[in-house]
């Protein structure tokens, strides 16, 4: 066991919202270490239609800065991010609302080449209702020519800040440019990605191997100047989450409230249900 793995593990549920084809599932695939039976569009109908039809659950772990504290005042230490991959099609918004009670924060995925689209606006309204915190992921930046990429990203962030200034979140939200599944024809083995927050911006070298973000896993962020094997900007996104995501207060002593999200049969085991403990606690008997 490596140093850090024995730290207390806390959990934050992050909903992944965005317009259909904005790259939500590709982003989840690039981030995740652990996948569930219903994750990454494993449902046959999802594969047939090429879209997300149901909530998908995956997770990855992060080490947080020493100064990051939980509501109890204790250091957070090791943090588990549970990603809730939500459908983006307009007809499936009820499915998103059905899983809303467990979401602590939102990753709003925006296609950087198209900006805010119809379902993006609808997801933003939902995010205002569902969660107190939002992170805006500008995906597909690899489709911008390398020589004009940074200028296009800066222009898009400037426009989006004006939009978010009119929301409950305000303009002081993180904007993280990424390419979750870089195209092999993009011509950039090492593109420049900028992580922007209100009043500041940082640039860090990132890149992609020829296999893009299809490689599952949670590798450490690449050192400056080295390729980011998980896709452009994925390391930046993990760093921003580790530093800025708010740790929710959990009531471990209250009555057990278990929110079911899936039920299915497993041969030789019977009916299996999955979900989230919203309050109270469980232990292996």
XYZ file of C-alpha atoms in Angstrom:
285
model
C 0.000 0.000 0.000
C 1.439 3.315 -1.083
C 1.622 6.357 1.100
C -1.740 8.145 1.103
C -3.882 5.038 0.557
C -4.393 4.670 4.321
C -5.811 8.183 4.619
C -9.528 8.494 5.493
C -11.663 8.277 2.369
C -14.475 10.795 1.903
C -16.951 10.748 -0.963
C -18.358 13.471 -3.197
C -21.001 12.677 -5.833
C -20.496 14.735 -8.979
C -23.129 14.810 -11.705
C -21.826 15.050 -15.285
C -24.255 17.100 -17.384
C -24.146 18.524 -20.887
C -25.643 18.652 -24.372
C -25.809 15.369 -26.249
C -22.481 14.594 -28.002
C -20.536 17.079 -25.875
C -18.265 14.203 -24.795
C -19.583 13.477 -21.286
C -19.031 9.721 -21.400
C -15.578 10.136 -22.979
C -14.663 12.483 -20.116
C -15.958 10.007 -17.536
C -13.960 7.225 -19.201
C -10.770 9.313 -19.088
C -11.226 10.114 -15.387
C -12.471 6.844 -13.912
C -10.679 4.088 -12.044
C -13.712 2.029 -10.975
C -16.746 1.349 -13.169
C -20.152 -0.059 -12.283
C -22.369 -2.496 -14.152
C -24.330 0.401 -15.678
C -21.464 2.730 -16.565
C -19.947 3.964 -19.827
C -23.024 3.167 -21.935
C -22.814 -0.603 -21.380
C -26.569 -0.976 -21.937
C -27.192 -2.635 -25.348
C -29.638 0.112 -26.406
C -27.075 2.781 -25.528
C -24.503 1.053 -27.712
C -27.002 0.597 -30.537
C -28.130 4.257 -30.511
C -24.741 5.712 -29.576
C -26.107 7.854 -26.738
C -26.383 7.659 -22.943
C -29.850 6.443 -21.907
C -29.484 5.902 -18.158
C -27.446 7.115 -15.220
C -23.951 5.605 -15.154
C -21.734 5.417 -12.075
C -17.938 5.379 -11.924
C -15.358 6.597 -9.418
C -11.764 7.717 -8.980
C -9.645 8.788 -6.003
C -7.637 11.941 -5.380
C -5.215 13.153 -2.718
C -6.303 16.595 -1.523
C -4.050 19.410 -0.286
C -3.150 19.165 3.438
C -5.001 22.402 4.183
C -8.323 21.130 2.767
C -10.725 20.481 5.656
C -14.021 18.609 5.950
C -17.048 20.276 7.611
C -15.998 18.567 10.862
C -12.679 20.458 10.758
C -10.642 17.323 10.056
C -8.254 17.118 7.086
C -9.964 15.581 4.069
C -6.999 13.438 3.040
C -8.030 10.872 0.441
C -11.104 11.841 -1.591
C -13.314 9.615 -3.730
C -15.158 11.299 -6.584
C -18.220 9.337 -7.709
C -19.200 10.459 -11.199
C -22.870 10.254 -12.185
C -22.901 10.232 -16.000
C -26.267 11.712 -16.994
C -28.074 11.503 -20.354
C -27.883 14.608 -22.534
C -30.853 14.049 -24.811
C -33.786 16.394 -24.163
C -36.268 13.510 -23.813
C -34.226 11.970 -20.988
C -34.079 14.936 -18.587
C -36.487 13.107 -16.245
C -33.795 10.473 -15.760
C -31.368 13.201 -14.666
C -33.880 14.611 -12.194
C -34.459 11.099 -10.836
C -30.833 10.919 -9.682
C -30.688 14.492 -8.458
C -30.985 13.817 -4.741
C -27.476 12.355 -4.482
C -25.560 14.998 -6.482
C -23.213 17.259 -4.463
C -21.611 19.137 -7.383
C -21.879 19.307 -11.170
C -19.425 18.975 -14.041
C -21.053 20.845 -16.926
C -19.469 19.626 -20.159
C -19.482 22.132 -23.027
C -18.382 21.343 -26.575
C -15.727 24.042 -27.006
C -16.340 24.176 -30.759
C -20.057 24.933 -30.322
C -20.408 26.726 -26.986
C -23.739 26.728 -25.161
C -26.348 24.623 -26.960
C -30.013 23.936 -26.208
C -29.493 21.133 -23.702
C -26.486 22.952 -22.226
C -28.821 25.739 -21.136
C -31.337 23.228 -19.777
C -28.577 21.429 -17.865
C -27.412 24.739 -16.417
C -30.913 25.400 -15.074
C -30.978 21.885 -13.607
C -27.549 22.414 -12.070
C -28.789 25.536 -10.294
C -31.544 23.420 -8.725
C -29.496 20.309 -7.992
C -26.135 21.415 -6.640
C -24.439 24.335 -4.870
C -21.244 24.074 -6.941
C -20.365 23.734 -10.617
C -17.214 23.082 -12.671
C -17.319 23.927 -16.384
C -15.369 21.549 -18.621
C -14.613 22.839 -22.121
C -14.197 19.626 -24.080
C -12.819 18.902 -27.584
C -10.195 21.665 -27.566
C -8.016 19.385 -29.719
C -10.300 20.316 -32.634
C -8.948 23.875 -32.535
C -5.787 24.471 -34.612
C -2.817 24.535 -32.288
C -1.707 28.024 -33.367
C -5.093 29.621 -32.510
C -6.241 27.272 -29.734
C -5.403 29.451 -26.737
C -7.061 32.524 -28.270
C -10.248 30.579 -29.016
C -10.306 29.151 -25.477
C -9.855 32.592 -23.924
C -12.648 34.035 -26.084
C -15.017 31.219 -25.153
C -14.266 31.567 -21.431
C -14.885 35.316 -21.619
C -18.306 34.709 -23.202
C -19.228 31.994 -20.715
C -18.266 34.143 -17.736
C -20.861 36.692 -18.855
C -23.482 33.924 -19.022
C -22.615 32.517 -15.591
C -22.624 35.994 -14.050
C -26.421 35.871 -14.494
C -26.782 32.534 -12.671
C -26.720 31.519 -9.015
C -23.124 30.359 -9.480
C -21.743 33.728 -10.584
C -18.789 34.210 -12.919
C -16.254 32.905 -10.360
C -16.474 29.273 -11.466
C -13.616 27.109 -12.726
C -13.352 26.670 -16.491
C -11.156 23.700 -17.409
C -10.296 23.126 -21.108
C -9.745 19.459 -21.955
C -9.721 16.964 -24.781
C -11.090 13.814 -23.177
C -10.649 11.746 -26.336
C -8.129 13.556 -28.561
C -8.494 12.905 -32.270
C -5.521 11.174 -33.856
C -5.775 13.612 -36.769
C -5.570 16.666 -34.548
C -1.836 16.862 -35.137
C -0.981 17.760 -31.541
C 0.882 15.227 -29.480
C 1.442 17.916 -26.886
C -1.149 20.697 -26.955
C -1.432 23.600 -24.536
C -4.401 23.623 -22.173
C -5.322 26.469 -19.851
C -7.141 26.106 -16.577
C -8.985 29.341 -15.890
C -10.699 30.666 -12.810
C -11.929 34.183 -12.260
C -9.009 36.570 -12.098
C -6.293 34.020 -12.894
C -5.163 31.499 -15.471
C -2.436 28.901 -15.676
C -1.034 26.992 -18.620
C 0.382 23.520 -18.423
C 1.670 21.245 -21.127
C -0.604 18.297 -21.852
C -0.883 15.758 -24.616
C -2.324 12.506 -25.808
C -0.985 9.228 -27.001
C -2.227 7.628 -30.182
C -4.889 5.710 -28.274
C -6.435 8.872 -26.811
C -8.624 8.625 -23.728
C -9.786 5.090 -24.422
C -7.208 3.935 -21.903
C -8.996 3.541 -18.578
C -7.229 4.408 -15.350
C -6.192 7.265 -13.145
C -2.536 7.958 -13.748
C -0.804 10.819 -11.906
C -0.644 14.162 -13.699
C 2.258 14.325 -16.067
C 5.121 16.667 -15.154
C 5.265 19.944 -17.068
C 6.425 19.337 -20.618
C 5.480 15.625 -20.588
C 2.463 14.124 -22.390
C -0.710 13.622 -20.338
C -1.577 10.016 -21.208
C -5.225 10.416 -20.148
C -5.938 13.236 -22.627
C -5.278 16.945 -22.789
C -6.117 18.772 -19.562
C -7.347 15.750 -17.574
C -4.601 16.231 -14.983
C -5.616 19.890 -14.620
C -9.241 18.879 -14.054
C -8.268 16.432 -11.304
C -6.136 19.072 -9.625
C -8.943 21.646 -9.676
C -11.389 19.118 -8.225
C -8.960 18.156 -5.458
C -8.410 21.791 -4.513
C -11.868 23.312 -4.951
C -14.647 20.739 -4.603
C -16.647 21.283 -1.423
C -16.948 18.402 1.013
C -20.616 17.827 1.925
C -21.702 17.283 5.502
C -22.928 13.705 6.032
C -25.129 12.661 8.946
C -23.740 9.281 9.984
C -25.815 9.116 13.172
C -29.262 9.772 11.656
C -31.744 7.232 10.329
C -30.655 5.193 7.319
C -31.712 6.776 4.044
C -30.610 4.752 1.049
C -31.399 6.171 -2.404
C -31.762 3.301 -4.908
C -30.679 3.959 -8.466
C -30.467 0.525 -10.114
C -31.852 -2.984 -9.595
C -30.838 -6.036 -11.614
C -30.520 -9.801 -11.374
C -27.195 -11.617 -11.118
C -27.127 -15.329 -11.868
C -26.480 -17.304 -8.700
C -26.852 -14.227 -6.486
C -30.428 -13.018 -6.983
C -31.606 -9.420 -7.137
C -28.945 -6.752 -6.657
C -29.713 -3.129 -5.823
C -27.262 -0.250 -5.958
C -27.536 3.269 -4.624
C -26.215 5.894 -2.244
C -26.397 6.169 1.550
C -27.700 9.715 2.010
C -27.804 9.538 5.812
C -27.005 6.972 8.482
C -24.441 4.230 7.941
C -24.055 0.588 6.950
C -21.495 -2.050 7.758
C -20.798 -5.630 6.794
C -22.537 -7.827 9.365
